[in-house]
């Protein structure tokens, strides 16, 4: 082999290895103990206003209708189960949905922030995805940033009279991509690069996680559309009871 | 269904006071993250390993398997910290690509090793808690720490219903497999979507039934459940205090150095 050929083989081997060691792409939870203490506290504090807002919105909803408690609990369990199931993937790696985009569209982003933090605690303790010290950072990226963006995208698309399926796809996929960007920024701020600082580090983290996260976002978008089609076909009363479909829209 | 949850009910440390276990795990975790020292990380990793495997009786093979779960994340993100792309080579290693170098320094290599060990040690603290404490005990600790009632109730209900929904999803996916529902990418996408939407419909039906059942048993806005109390033992408290003070000294020492 010439030198060039050998180099090509080496590059292919590195690529294959780096794709091969990603059997578990856990939807980008930052693992326990990975962030320095200062960052854990800062991200935790940033979450507080959203969580307080979510808490009050849930409490108000409960004082209107106490039946909402069990519906909320079921929705939380649903988000957990959806995010713990293996989803079909193109590369053969084992990956999971975040489920928060779907949650934000079906319920409301402020309720999802509270359900999201509960789901993240359970994921840390029962499934060892994520962690307790990184709970703040993970909550911010997965239970606040992602759902709020997904909800905003969905609302904008509805206003612009975009096809419902397209807008659901866009909301879920963009929410997922946004979660992944926020996580990369969080990691980069904690570990700035020696040559180029935070900006270079952001690019590196984005690059390292892109091969798993971009296809995952597309798959999550497609699945969310399929799920909502299924629900619209079979579960109109349920969709109305959680407020996803308004009465006059059905007719 | 969820292996960790199943194992923690078999743990020999299950009947230890939950508050003790919670305090131990949280303080140790705190010292790990604050100090980020190699000595402390290795000490914590060994102590937690002995506690979980020898004292708790969790099979070593399971424990090792669970420690490797976060490895993919760990390798990828540590790679992003160690490897730099720049025009000038750094001291540890450098591969030339055109006019750029794929390079790293000894300082960042050391930092990478430090990150991996700290992360593994912190994960072992989390595992100590989750392999030895059932979720209901953790919830009773949260209640004692004055976590809002609404949140604790919601967590209790969600915890109960996770298993119900997992059970439904498991039987649905078995029957989908039987009918060749996952034979290629297209069908498996369709099957997953169908399963998820049926899951939500079932969940909503169950939640209605649950509320009716609660109402029939005089539910008035508060869920009251009895929890078993295991009194703390002074010997355990002594050893926990001893170990935490040792970690505190190590932390101060690593910060002063």
Short mmCIF file of N, CA and C in Angstrom, two decimals, chain B residues 97-168:
data_model
loop_
_atom_site.label_atom_id
_atom_site.label_comp_id
_atom_site.label_asym_id
_atom_site.label_seq_id
_atom_site.Cartn_x
_atom_site.Cartn_y
_atom_site.Cartn_z
N UNK B 97 -2.54 17.28 9.46
CA UNK B 97 -3.52 17.15 8.39
C UNK B 97 -3.44 18.43 7.59
N UNK B 98 -2.85 18.39 6.40
CA UNK B 98 -2.66 19.61 5.62
C UNK B 98 -1.79 20.58 6.41
N UNK B 99 -2.29 21.82 6.57
CA UNK B 99 -1.50 22.80 7.30
C UNK B 99 -1.94 22.87 8.76
N UNK B 100 -2.88 21.96 9.15
CA UNK B 100 -3.37 21.98 10.54
C UNK B 100 -2.85 20.78 11.31
N UNK B 101 -2.95 20.82 12.61
CA UNK B 101 -2.55 19.70 13.45
C UNK B 101 -3.73 19.22 14.28
N UNK B 102 -3.85 17.89 14.39
CA UNK B 102 -4.79 17.29 15.33
C UNK B 102 -3.95 17.01 16.57
N UNK B 103 -4.10 17.84 17.60
CA UNK B 103 -3.07 17.82 18.62
C UNK B 103 -3.63 17.96 20.03
N UNK B 104 -2.82 17.61 21.02
CA UNK B 104 -3.25 17.74 22.41
C UNK B 104 -2.06 18.01 23.31
N UNK B 105 -2.32 18.53 24.52
CA UNK B 105 -1.21 18.84 25.43
C UNK B 105 -1.28 17.91 26.64
N UNK B 106 -0.17 17.83 27.39
CA UNK B 106 -0.16 16.99 28.59
C UNK B 106 -1.18 17.48 29.60
N UNK B 107 -1.32 18.82 29.70
CA UNK B 107 -2.27 19.39 30.65
C UNK B 107 -3.68 18.89 30.35
N UNK B 108 -4.05 18.85 29.04
CA UNK B 108 -5.41 18.44 28.72
C UNK B 108 -5.57 16.93 28.87
N UNK B 109 -4.48 16.16 28.65
CA UNK B 109 -4.54 14.72 28.88
C UNK B 109 -4.82 14.45 30.35
N UNK B 110 -4.08 15.17 31.22
CA UNK B 110 -4.27 15.01 32.66
C UNK B 110 -5.71 15.36 33.03
N UNK B 111 -6.20 16.47 32.42
CA UNK B 111 -7.56 16.92 32.70
C UNK B 111 -8.58 15.86 32.26
N UNK B 112 -8.29 15.23 31.11
CA UNK B 112 -9.19 14.19 30.61
C UNK B 112 -9.29 13.03 31.57
N UNK B 113 -8.11 12.57 32.07
CA UNK B 113 -8.11 11.44 33.01
C UNK B 113 -8.84 11.84 34.28
N UNK B 114 -8.60 13.07 34.74
CA UNK B 114 -9.26 13.57 35.94
C UNK B 114 -10.77 13.57 35.76
N UNK B 115 -11.22 14.02 34.55
CA UNK B 115 -12.66 14.08 34.29
C UNK B 115 -13.27 12.69 34.31
N UNK B 116 -12.57 11.72 33.66
CA UNK B 116 -13.13 10.37 33.58
C UNK B 116 -13.26 9.77 34.97
N UNK B 117 -12.18 9.91 35.79
CA UNK B 117 -12.23 9.30 37.13
C UNK B 117 -13.26 9.97 38.02
N UNK B 118 -13.32 11.32 37.97
CA UNK B 118 -14.32 12.02 38.79
C UNK B 118 -15.72 11.57 38.40
N UNK B 119 -15.96 11.49 37.09
CA UNK B 119 -17.29 11.11 36.63
C UNK B 119 -17.63 9.70 37.09
N UNK B 120 -16.67 8.77 36.97
CA UNK B 120 -16.95 7.39 37.39
C UNK B 120 -17.22 7.32 38.88
N UNK B 121 -16.42 8.08 39.67
CA UNK B 121 -16.62 8.07 41.12
C UNK B 121 -18.01 8.62 41.46
N UNK B 122 -18.42 9.71 40.77
CA UNK B 122 -19.74 10.28 41.07
C UNK B 122 -20.84 9.31 40.67
N UNK B 123 -20.63 8.61 39.53
CA UNK B 123 -21.63 7.63 39.12
C UNK B 123 -21.74 6.53 40.17
N UNK B 124 -20.60 6.15 40.79
CA UNK B 124 -20.66 5.09 41.80
C UNK B 124 -21.47 5.56 43.02
N UNK B 125 -21.41 6.88 43.34
CA UNK B 125 -22.24 7.40 44.44
C UNK B 125 -23.72 7.26 44.09
N UNK B 126 -24.05 7.67 42.85
CA UNK B 126 -25.44 7.57 42.40
C UNK B 126 -25.90 6.12 42.46
N UNK B 127 -25.03 5.19 42.02
CA UNK B 127 -25.39 3.77 42.02
C UNK B 127 -25.55 3.25 43.43
N UNK B 128 -24.71 3.76 44.38
CA UNK B 128 -24.87 3.32 45.76
C UNK B 128 -26.30 3.61 46.22
N UNK B 129 -26.74 4.83 45.90
CA UNK B 129 -28.10 5.21 46.29
C UNK B 129 -29.14 4.36 45.58
N UNK B 130 -29.02 4.25 44.24
CA UNK B 130 -30.12 3.63 43.51
C UNK B 130 -30.10 2.10 43.60
N UNK B 131 -28.94 1.49 43.85
CA UNK B 131 -28.91 0.03 43.97
C UNK B 131 -29.35 -0.44 45.35
N UNK B 132 -29.37 0.47 46.34
CA UNK B 132 -29.66 0.03 47.70
C UNK B 132 -30.91 0.64 48.31
N UNK B 133 -31.53 1.62 47.60
CA UNK B 133 -32.68 2.30 48.18
C UNK B 133 -33.85 2.23 47.22
N UNK B 134 -34.96 1.62 47.63
CA UNK B 134 -36.15 1.64 46.77
C UNK B 134 -36.66 3.07 46.60
N UNK B 135 -37.31 3.31 45.46
CA UNK B 135 -37.77 4.65 45.13
C UNK B 135 -38.69 5.23 46.20
N UNK B 136 -39.55 4.37 46.78
CA UNK B 136 -40.50 4.88 47.78
C UNK B 136 -39.76 5.45 48.99
N UNK B 137 -38.62 4.82 49.37
CA UNK B 137 -37.84 5.35 50.49
C UNK B 137 -37.24 6.70 50.13
N UNK B 138 -36.75 6.83 48.88
CA UNK B 138 -36.19 8.12 48.45
C UNK B 138 -37.27 9.19 48.52
N UNK B 139 -38.49 8.81 48.12
CA UNK B 139 -39.59 9.79 48.16
C UNK B 139 -39.90 10.20 49.59
N UNK B 140 -39.81 9.26 50.54
CA UNK B 140 -40.09 9.65 51.93
C UNK B 140 -39.00 10.58 52.45
N UNK B 141 -37.76 10.37 51.97
CA UNK B 141 -36.68 11.31 52.34
C UNK B 141 -36.99 12.70 51.79
N UNK B 142 -37.43 12.75 50.52
CA UNK B 142 -37.76 14.05 49.91
C UNK B 142 -38.86 14.75 50.70
N UNK B 143 -39.82 13.95 51.18
CA UNK B 143 -40.92 14.53 51.94
C UNK B 143 -40.39 15.14 53.24
N UNK B 144 -39.45 14.43 53.89
CA UNK B 144 -38.86 14.94 55.13
C UNK B 144 -38.07 16.21 54.86
N UNK B 145 -37.50 16.33 53.66
CA UNK B 145 -36.72 17.52 53.34
C UNK B 145 -37.61 18.66 52.88
N UNK B 146 -38.93 18.53 53.07
CA UNK B 146 -39.91 19.57 52.75
C UNK B 146 -39.98 19.90 51.28
N UNK B 147 -39.85 18.89 50.44
CA UNK B 147 -40.17 19.03 49.02
C UNK B 147 -41.69 19.23 48.96
N UNK B 148 -42.20 20.13 48.08
CA UNK B 148 -43.65 20.38 48.06
C UNK B 148 -44.46 19.09 47.89
N UNK B 149 -45.57 18.99 48.65
CA UNK B 149 -46.39 17.78 48.63
C UNK B 149 -46.83 17.39 47.23
N UNK B 150 -47.20 18.42 46.45
CA UNK B 150 -47.70 18.17 45.10
C UNK B 150 -46.67 17.41 44.28
N UNK B 151 -45.40 17.83 44.40
CA UNK B 151 -44.34 17.17 43.63
C UNK B 151 -44.16 15.73 44.08
N UNK B 152 -44.12 15.52 45.40
CA UNK B 152 -43.90 14.17 45.91
C UNK B 152 -45.03 13.25 45.47
N UNK B 153 -46.28 13.77 45.54
CA UNK B 153 -47.42 12.96 45.12
C UNK B 153 -47.33 12.61 43.64
N UNK B 154 -46.97 13.62 42.86
CA UNK B 154 -46.84 13.40 41.42
C UNK B 154 -45.77 12.34 41.13
N UNK B 155 -44.64 12.45 41.87
CA UNK B 155 -43.56 11.48 41.66
C UNK B 155 -44.02 10.08 42.05
N UNK B 156 -44.76 9.98 43.15
CA UNK B 156 -45.25 8.68 43.60
C UNK B 156 -46.13 8.04 42.53
N UNK B 157 -47.08 8.85 42.01
CA UNK B 157 -48.01 8.32 41.00
C UNK B 157 -47.25 7.95 39.72
N UNK B 158 -46.32 8.84 39.30
CA UNK B 158 -45.58 8.56 38.07
C UNK B 158 -44.79 7.27 38.23
N UNK B 159 -44.13 7.12 39.40
CA UNK B 159 -43.35 5.91 39.65
C UNK B 159 -44.22 4.66 39.53
N UNK B 160 -45.41 4.70 40.13
CA UNK B 160 -46.30 3.54 40.03
C UNK B 160 -46.67 3.25 38.57
N UNK B 161 -46.97 4.31 37.83
CA UNK B 161 -47.50 4.11 36.49
C UNK B 161 -46.47 3.81 35.43
N UNK B 162 -45.19 4.08 35.73
CA UNK B 162 -44.14 3.70 34.80
C UNK B 162 -44.21 2.19 34.53
N UNK B 163 -44.39 1.41 35.61
CA UNK B 163 -44.34 -0.04 35.44
C UNK B 163 -45.55 -0.56 34.68
N UNK B 164 -46.70 0.08 34.96
CA UNK B 164 -47.90 -0.32 34.25
C UNK B 164 -47.74 -0.09 32.74
N UNK B 165 -47.26 1.11 32.38
CA UNK B 165 -47.12 1.44 30.96
C UNK B 165 -46.03 0.60 30.30
N UNK B 166 -44.93 0.36 31.06
CA UNK B 166 -43.86 -0.48 30.50
C UNK B 166 -44.39 -1.87 30.19
N UNK B 167 -45.24 -2.37 31.09
CA UNK B 167 -45.81 -3.69 30.90
C UNK B 167 -46.65 -3.73 29.62
N UNK B 168 -47.52 -2.71 29.45
CA UNK B 168 -48.35 -2.64 28.24
C UNK B 168 -47.47 -2.57 27.01
#
